[in-house]
Amino acid sequence: MATDRAREVYDYIQAYNARHGYAPKLREIASHLGISSRGVAHRYVRALQAEGLVHIEPDRARGIRLRKVKTSAPRTSSLPLLGRIAAGRPIEAIPGEDEIDLSEFFVNRERFVLRVQGDSMIEAGILDSDMVVVEKRETADNGDIVVALIDGTEATLKRLQKNRDGSVTLRPANAALSPLRLSATRVRIQGVVVGQFRSYR
Amino acid sequence: MATDRAREVYDYIQAYNARHGYAPKLREIASHLGISSRGVAHRYVRALQAEGLVHIEPDRARGIRLRKVKTSAPRTSSLPLLGRIAAGRPIEAIPGEDEIDLSEFFVNRERFVLRVQGDSMIEAGILDSDMVVVEKRETADNGDIVVALIDGTEATLKRLQKNRDGSVTLRPANAALSPLRLSATRVRIQGVVVGQFRSYR
DNA sequence: AACTAATGTTCTCATTTTGTTCTCAGGCAG
DNA sequence: CTGCCTGAGAACAAAATGAGAACATTAGTT
């Protein structure tokens, strides 16, 4: 909430609305604050509108409508999707899409999260200490990023390439590292990377 | 934490925030410490900011924001966290952590998602068509990745660097692109990137 | 329709409050 | 001693607050 006074105004509007079923006049708000100026009361209401807490029917008496219910922790797994951002242009709205649903990460297949250590996939945008969402599978397609177990002991994160002779090549996304070409019998795929995320904290 | 006194301030801000939903004024912090100087209280808060525990909205009343969110909330959005993966070793279990909580992305602040276009942050692991989670703010700290509006028209995603003379430099994470040094009046910060994710589909 | 009073809206102008930066001073440990 | 942490408080900058004028719109009333 913007300021102390704005908060008082919001609380008053809520209480008034609960009691009467409609919003107070600006003069009543001012009077409740102990001030004389309707203009000032209007400024506070406009601040509340800017925060999305309230809606104003222009020029209407008692034209204030409450927008949000005061629930403190409704956790949904969606966030507003504002649009695209690209260098050199204003943010462009994406029509038809106003929310991004992250629940795709939580679909009830066999999925788990791994914290990545090391830079082997850095050129694919997977950095050290990033999280990857892995779907449990024993097979994968060419070009998939997979969690592969080599010789039953070493687990690595690499891009998969199936060769004609039946062997597979595990390619790191890092020019400093070399691809590994291995016979199919030595490699067991444990899962495929279906997502990645990172938190800046 | 720097000093005992700074810790007291941090604890007080946390408690106050949990109780009221917003931060205390400097005068209230000083009073809680039993001192009379707002200047001293401000010095402690600035120390907390230097440690990254807190963010300050400059010149704003109650402009202190907690940076690390205590998520002791019910975890609706969680996935099993199996462990770490690194090249050349088996997956290593992480003791004490059996679930990864994604709800930090959905905390009750003003957040939204943008789809990134272009390669300007590619070396920071933010690729074309990735999603970034942005927290609405008008200010940011050095090194933060920000959504900045230049001259009120061009929106870009860059790393922020504040210069001593008051100007700011917007640094792309891409050697092929040049940093932009601009006077502070031309740049308006719209938000700070707090997360990033990508879906392989 | 014309008039009127009430209400909302937009301003500018002060004043108060709050945040910010600074210097100075005392206590205390190494 | 020097180098800290700590506190006081002055001086300034910016935000928050309040007053009130002027105008627009609405809702009645005649």
Coordinates of N, CA, C and O in Angstrom, one line a residue, chain B residues 19-93:
Chain B
R19 N 3.8 -8.4 11.0 CA 2.6 -7.9 11.7 C 1.8 -7.0 10.9 O 0.6 -7.0 10.9
H20 N 2.4 -6.1 10.2 CA 1.7 -5.0 9.5 C 1.6 -5.2 8.0 O 0.8 -4.6 7.4
G21 N 2.5 -5.9 7.4 CA 2.5 -6.1 6.0 C 3.3 -5.0 5.3 O 3.4 -4.9 4.1
Y22 N 4.0 -4.1 6.1 CA 4.8 -3.1 5.5 C 5.9 -2.8 6.5 O 5.8 -3.2 7.6
A23 N 6.9 -2.1 6.0 CA 8.1 -1.9 6.8 C 7.9 -0.7 7.8 O 7.1 0.2 7.6
P24 N 8.7 -0.6 8.8 CA 8.7 0.5 9.8 C 9.4 1.7 9.2 O 10.1 1.6 8.2
K25 N 9.1 2.9 9.8 CA 9.8 4.1 9.5 C 11.1 4.1 10.2 O 11.3 3.4 11.3
L26 N 12.0 4.9 9.8 CA 13.3 5.0 10.5 C 13.2 5.4 11.9 O 13.9 5.0 12.8
R27 N 12.2 6.3 12.1 CA 12.0 6.8 13.5 C 11.5 5.7 14.4 O 11.9 5.6 15.6
E28 N 10.7 4.8 13.8 CA 10.3 3.6 14.6 C 11.4 2.7 14.9 O 11.5 2.1 16.0
I29 N 12.3 2.5 13.9 CA 13.4 1.6 14.2 C 14.3 2.2 15.3 O 14.7 1.5 16.2
A30 N 14.6 3.5 15.2 CA 15.4 4.1 16.2 C 14.8 4.0 17.6 O 15.4 3.6 18.5
S31 N 13.5 4.2 17.6 CA 12.8 4.1 18.9 C 12.9 2.7 19.5 O 13.0 2.5 20.7
H32 N 12.8 1.7 18.6 CA 12.9 0.3 19.1 C 14.3 0.0 19.6 O 14.4 -0.7 20.5
L33 N 15.3 0.7 19.0 CA 16.7 0.5 19.5 C 16.9 1.3 20.8 O 18.0 1.2 21.4
G34 N 16.0 2.2 21.1 CA 16.2 3.1 22.3 C 17.1 4.2 22.0 O 17.7 4.8 22.9
I35 N 17.2 4.6 20.7 CA 18.0 5.7 20.4 C 17.2 6.8 19.7 O 16.0 6.6 19.4
S36 N 17.7 7.9 19.5 CA 16.9 9.1 19.0 C 17.2 9.5 17.6 O 16.5 10.3 17.0
S37 N 18.3 8.9 17.0 CA 18.7 9.4 15.7 C 18.2 8.6 14.6 O 18.5 7.4 14.4
R38 N 17.5 9.2 13.7 CA 17.0 8.5 12.5 C 18.3 8.2 11.6 O 18.3 7.2 10.9
G39 N 19.2 9.1 11.7 CA 20.4 8.9 10.9 C 21.1 7.6 11.2 O 21.6 6.9 10.3
V40 N 21.2 7.3 12.5 CA 21.8 6.0 12.9 C 21.0 4.8 12.4 O 21.6 3.8 11.8
A41 N 19.7 4.9 12.6 CA 18.9 3.8 12.1 C 19.1 3.6 10.6 O 19.2 2.5 10.1
H42 N 19.2 4.7 9.9 CA 19.4 4.6 8.4 C 20.7 3.9 8.1 O 20.8 3.2 7.2
R43 N 21.7 4.2 8.9 CA 23.0 3.6 8.7 C 22.9 2.1 8.8 O 23.5 1.3 8.0
Y44 N 22.2 1.6 9.8 CA 22.0 0.2 9.9 C 21.3 -0.4 8.7 O 21.7 -1.5 8.2
V45 N 20.3 0.2 8.3 CA 19.5 -0.3 7.2 C 20.4 -0.4 6.0 O 20.3 -1.3 5.2
R46 N 21.2 0.7 5.8 CA 22.1 0.7 4.6 C 23.1 -0.5 4.7 O 23.4 -1.1 3.7
A47 N 23.5 -0.8 5.9 CA 24.4 -2.0 6.1 C 23.7 -3.3 5.7 O 24.3 -4.1 5.1
L48 N 22.4 -3.4 6.1 CA 21.7 -4.6 5.7 C 21.5 -4.6 4.2 O 21.6 -5.7 3.6
Q49 N 21.4 -3.5 3.6 CA 21.3 -3.5 2.1 C 22.6 -4.0 1.5 O 22.6 -4.7 0.5
A50 N 23.7 -3.5 2.0 CA 25.0 -3.9 1.5 C 25.2 -5.4 1.6 O 25.9 -6.0 0.8
E51 N 24.5 -6.0 2.5 CA 24.6 -7.5 2.7 C 23.6 -8.2 1.8 O 23.5 -9.4 1.8
G52 N 22.8 -7.4 1.2 CA 21.8 -8.0 0.3 C 20.5 -8.6 1.1 O 19.7 -9.3 0.5
L53 N 20.4 -8.2 2.3 CA 19.3 -8.7 3.1 C 18.0 -7.9 2.9 O 16.9 -8.3 3.2
V54 N 18.2 -6.7 2.4 CA 17.2 -5.7 2.4 C 17.3 -4.9 1.1 O 18.5 -4.7 0.6
H55 N 16.3 -4.3 0.6 CA 16.3 -3.4 -0.5 C 15.7 -2.1 0.0 O 14.7 -2.1 0.7
I56 N 16.2 -1.0 -0.5 CA 15.7 0.3 -0.1 C 15.1 1.0 -1.3 O 15.8 1.2 -2.3
E57 N 13.9 1.4 -1.2 CA 13.3 2.3 -2.2 C 13.7 3.7 -1.8 O 13.1 4.2 -0.8
P58 N 14.5 4.4 -2.5 CA 15.1 5.6 -2.1 C 14.0 6.7 -1.8 O 13.1 6.8 -2.6
D59 N 14.2 7.4 -0.7 CA 13.4 8.5 -0.4 C 11.9 8.2 -0.1 O 11.1 9.1 0.1
R60 N 11.6 6.9 -0.1 CA 10.2 6.6 0.1 C 9.9 6.3 1.6 O 10.7 5.6 2.2
A61 N 8.8 6.8 2.1 CA 8.4 6.5 3.4 C 8.2 5.0 3.5 O 7.5 4.4 2.6
R62 N 8.6 4.3 4.6 CA 8.5 2.9 4.7 C 9.1 2.1 3.5 O 8.5 1.1 3.0
G63 N 10.2 2.6 3.0 CA 10.7 2.1 1.7 C 11.6 0.9 1.8 O 12.3 0.6 0.9
I64 N 11.6 0.2 3.0 CA 12.5 -0.9 3.1 C 11.7 -2.2 2.7 O 10.6 -2.4 3.1
R65 N 12.4 -3.0 1.9 CA 11.8 -4.3 1.4 C 12.7 -5.4 1.8 O 13.9 -5.4 1.6
L66 N 12.1 -6.4 2.4 CA 12.9 -7.6 2.7 C 13.2 -8.4 1.5 O 12.4 -8.6 0.6
R67 N 14.5 -8.8 1.3 CA 14.8 -9.5 0.1 C 14.7 -11.0 0.2 O 14.4 -11.7 -0.7
K68 N 15.0 -11.6 1.3 CA 14.9 -13.0 1.5 C 13.5 -13.3 2.1 O 13.2 -12.9 3.2
V69 N 12.8 -14.1 1.3 CA 11.4 -14.4 1.8 C 11.4 -15.6 2.6 O 11.9 -16.7 2.1
K70 N 10.9 -15.5 3.8 CA 10.7 -16.7 4.6 C 9.5 -17.5 4.0 O 8.4 -17.1 4.1
T71 N 9.8 -18.7 3.5 CA 8.7 -19.5 2.9 C 8.5 -20.7 3.8 O 8.9 -21.8 3.6
S72 N 7.7 -20.4 4.9 CA 7.3 -21.5 5.7 C 5.9 -21.9 5.4 O 5.1 -22.3 6.2
A73 N 5.5 -21.6 4.1 CA 4.1 -21.7 3.7 C 3.9 -23.1 3.2 O 4.8 -23.9 2.9
P74 N 2.6 -23.5 3.1 CA 2.3 -24.8 2.6 C 2.8 -24.9 1.2 O 2.7 -24.1 0.4
R75 N 3.4 -26.1 0.9 CA 4.0 -26.2 -0.4 C 3.1 -27.0 -1.3 O 2.9 -28.2 -1.3
T76 N 2.4 -26.2 -2.1 CA 1.5 -26.8 -3.1 C 2.3 -27.0 -4.4 O 2.0 -28.0 -5.1
S77 N 3.2 -26.1 -4.6 CA 4.0 -26.2 -5.8 C 5.4 -26.7 -5.5 O 6.3 -26.0 -5.4
S78 N 5.5 -28.0 -5.4 CA 6.8 -28.5 -5.1 C 7.0 -29.8 -5.9 O 6.1 -30.5 -6.4
L79 N 8.3 -30.1 -6.1 CA 8.7 -31.3 -6.8 C 9.8 -31.9 -6.0 O 10.5 -31.3 -5.3
P80 N 9.9 -33.3 -6.1 CA 11.0 -33.9 -5.4 C 12.3 -33.5 -5.9 O 12.6 -33.4 -7.1
L81 N 13.2 -33.2 -4.9 CA 14.5 -32.8 -5.3 C 15.4 -34.0 -5.0 O 15.6 -34.4 -3.9
L82 N 16.0 -34.5 -6.1 CA 16.7 -35.8 -5.9 C 18.2 -35.5 -5.5 O 18.7 -36.3 -4.7
G83 N 18.8 -34.5 -6.0 CA 20.2 -34.3 -5.6 C 20.9 -33.4 -6.6 O 20.3 -32.7 -7.4
R84 N 22.1 -33.5 -6.6 CA 23.0 -32.7 -7.5 C 23.4 -33.6 -8.6 O 23.6 -34.8 -8.4
I85 N 23.6 -33.0 -9.8 CA 24.2 -33.8 -10.9 C 25.4 -33.0 -11.4 O 25.3 -31.8 -11.5
A86 N 26.5 -33.7 -11.5 CA 27.7 -33.1 -12.0 C 28.4 -34.1 -13.0 O 28.2 -35.3 -12.8
A87 N 29.1 -33.5 -13.9 CA 29.8 -34.4 -14.8 C 30.7 -35.3 -14.1 O 31.4 -34.9 -13.2
G88 N 30.7 -36.6 -14.4 CA 31.7 -37.5 -13.9 C 31.4 -38.1 -12.6 O 32.2 -38.8 -12.1
R89 N 30.3 -37.8 -12.0 CA 30.0 -38.5 -10.8 C 28.5 -38.9 -10.7 O 27.7 -38.3 -11.4
P90 N 28.2 -39.9 -9.9 CA 26.8 -40.3 -9.8 C 26.0 -39.1 -9.1 O 26.6 -38.2 -8.5
I91 N 24.7 -39.2 -9.3 CA 23.8 -38.2 -8.7 C 24.0 -38.3 -7.1 O 24.0 -39.3 -6.6
E92 N 24.2 -37.1 -6.6 CA 24.5 -37.1 -5.2 C 23.3 -36.5 -4.4 O 22.8 -35.5 -4.8
A93 N 22.9 -37.3 -3.5 CA 21.7 -36.9 -2.7 C 22.1 -35.6 -1.9 O 23.2 -35.5 -1.4

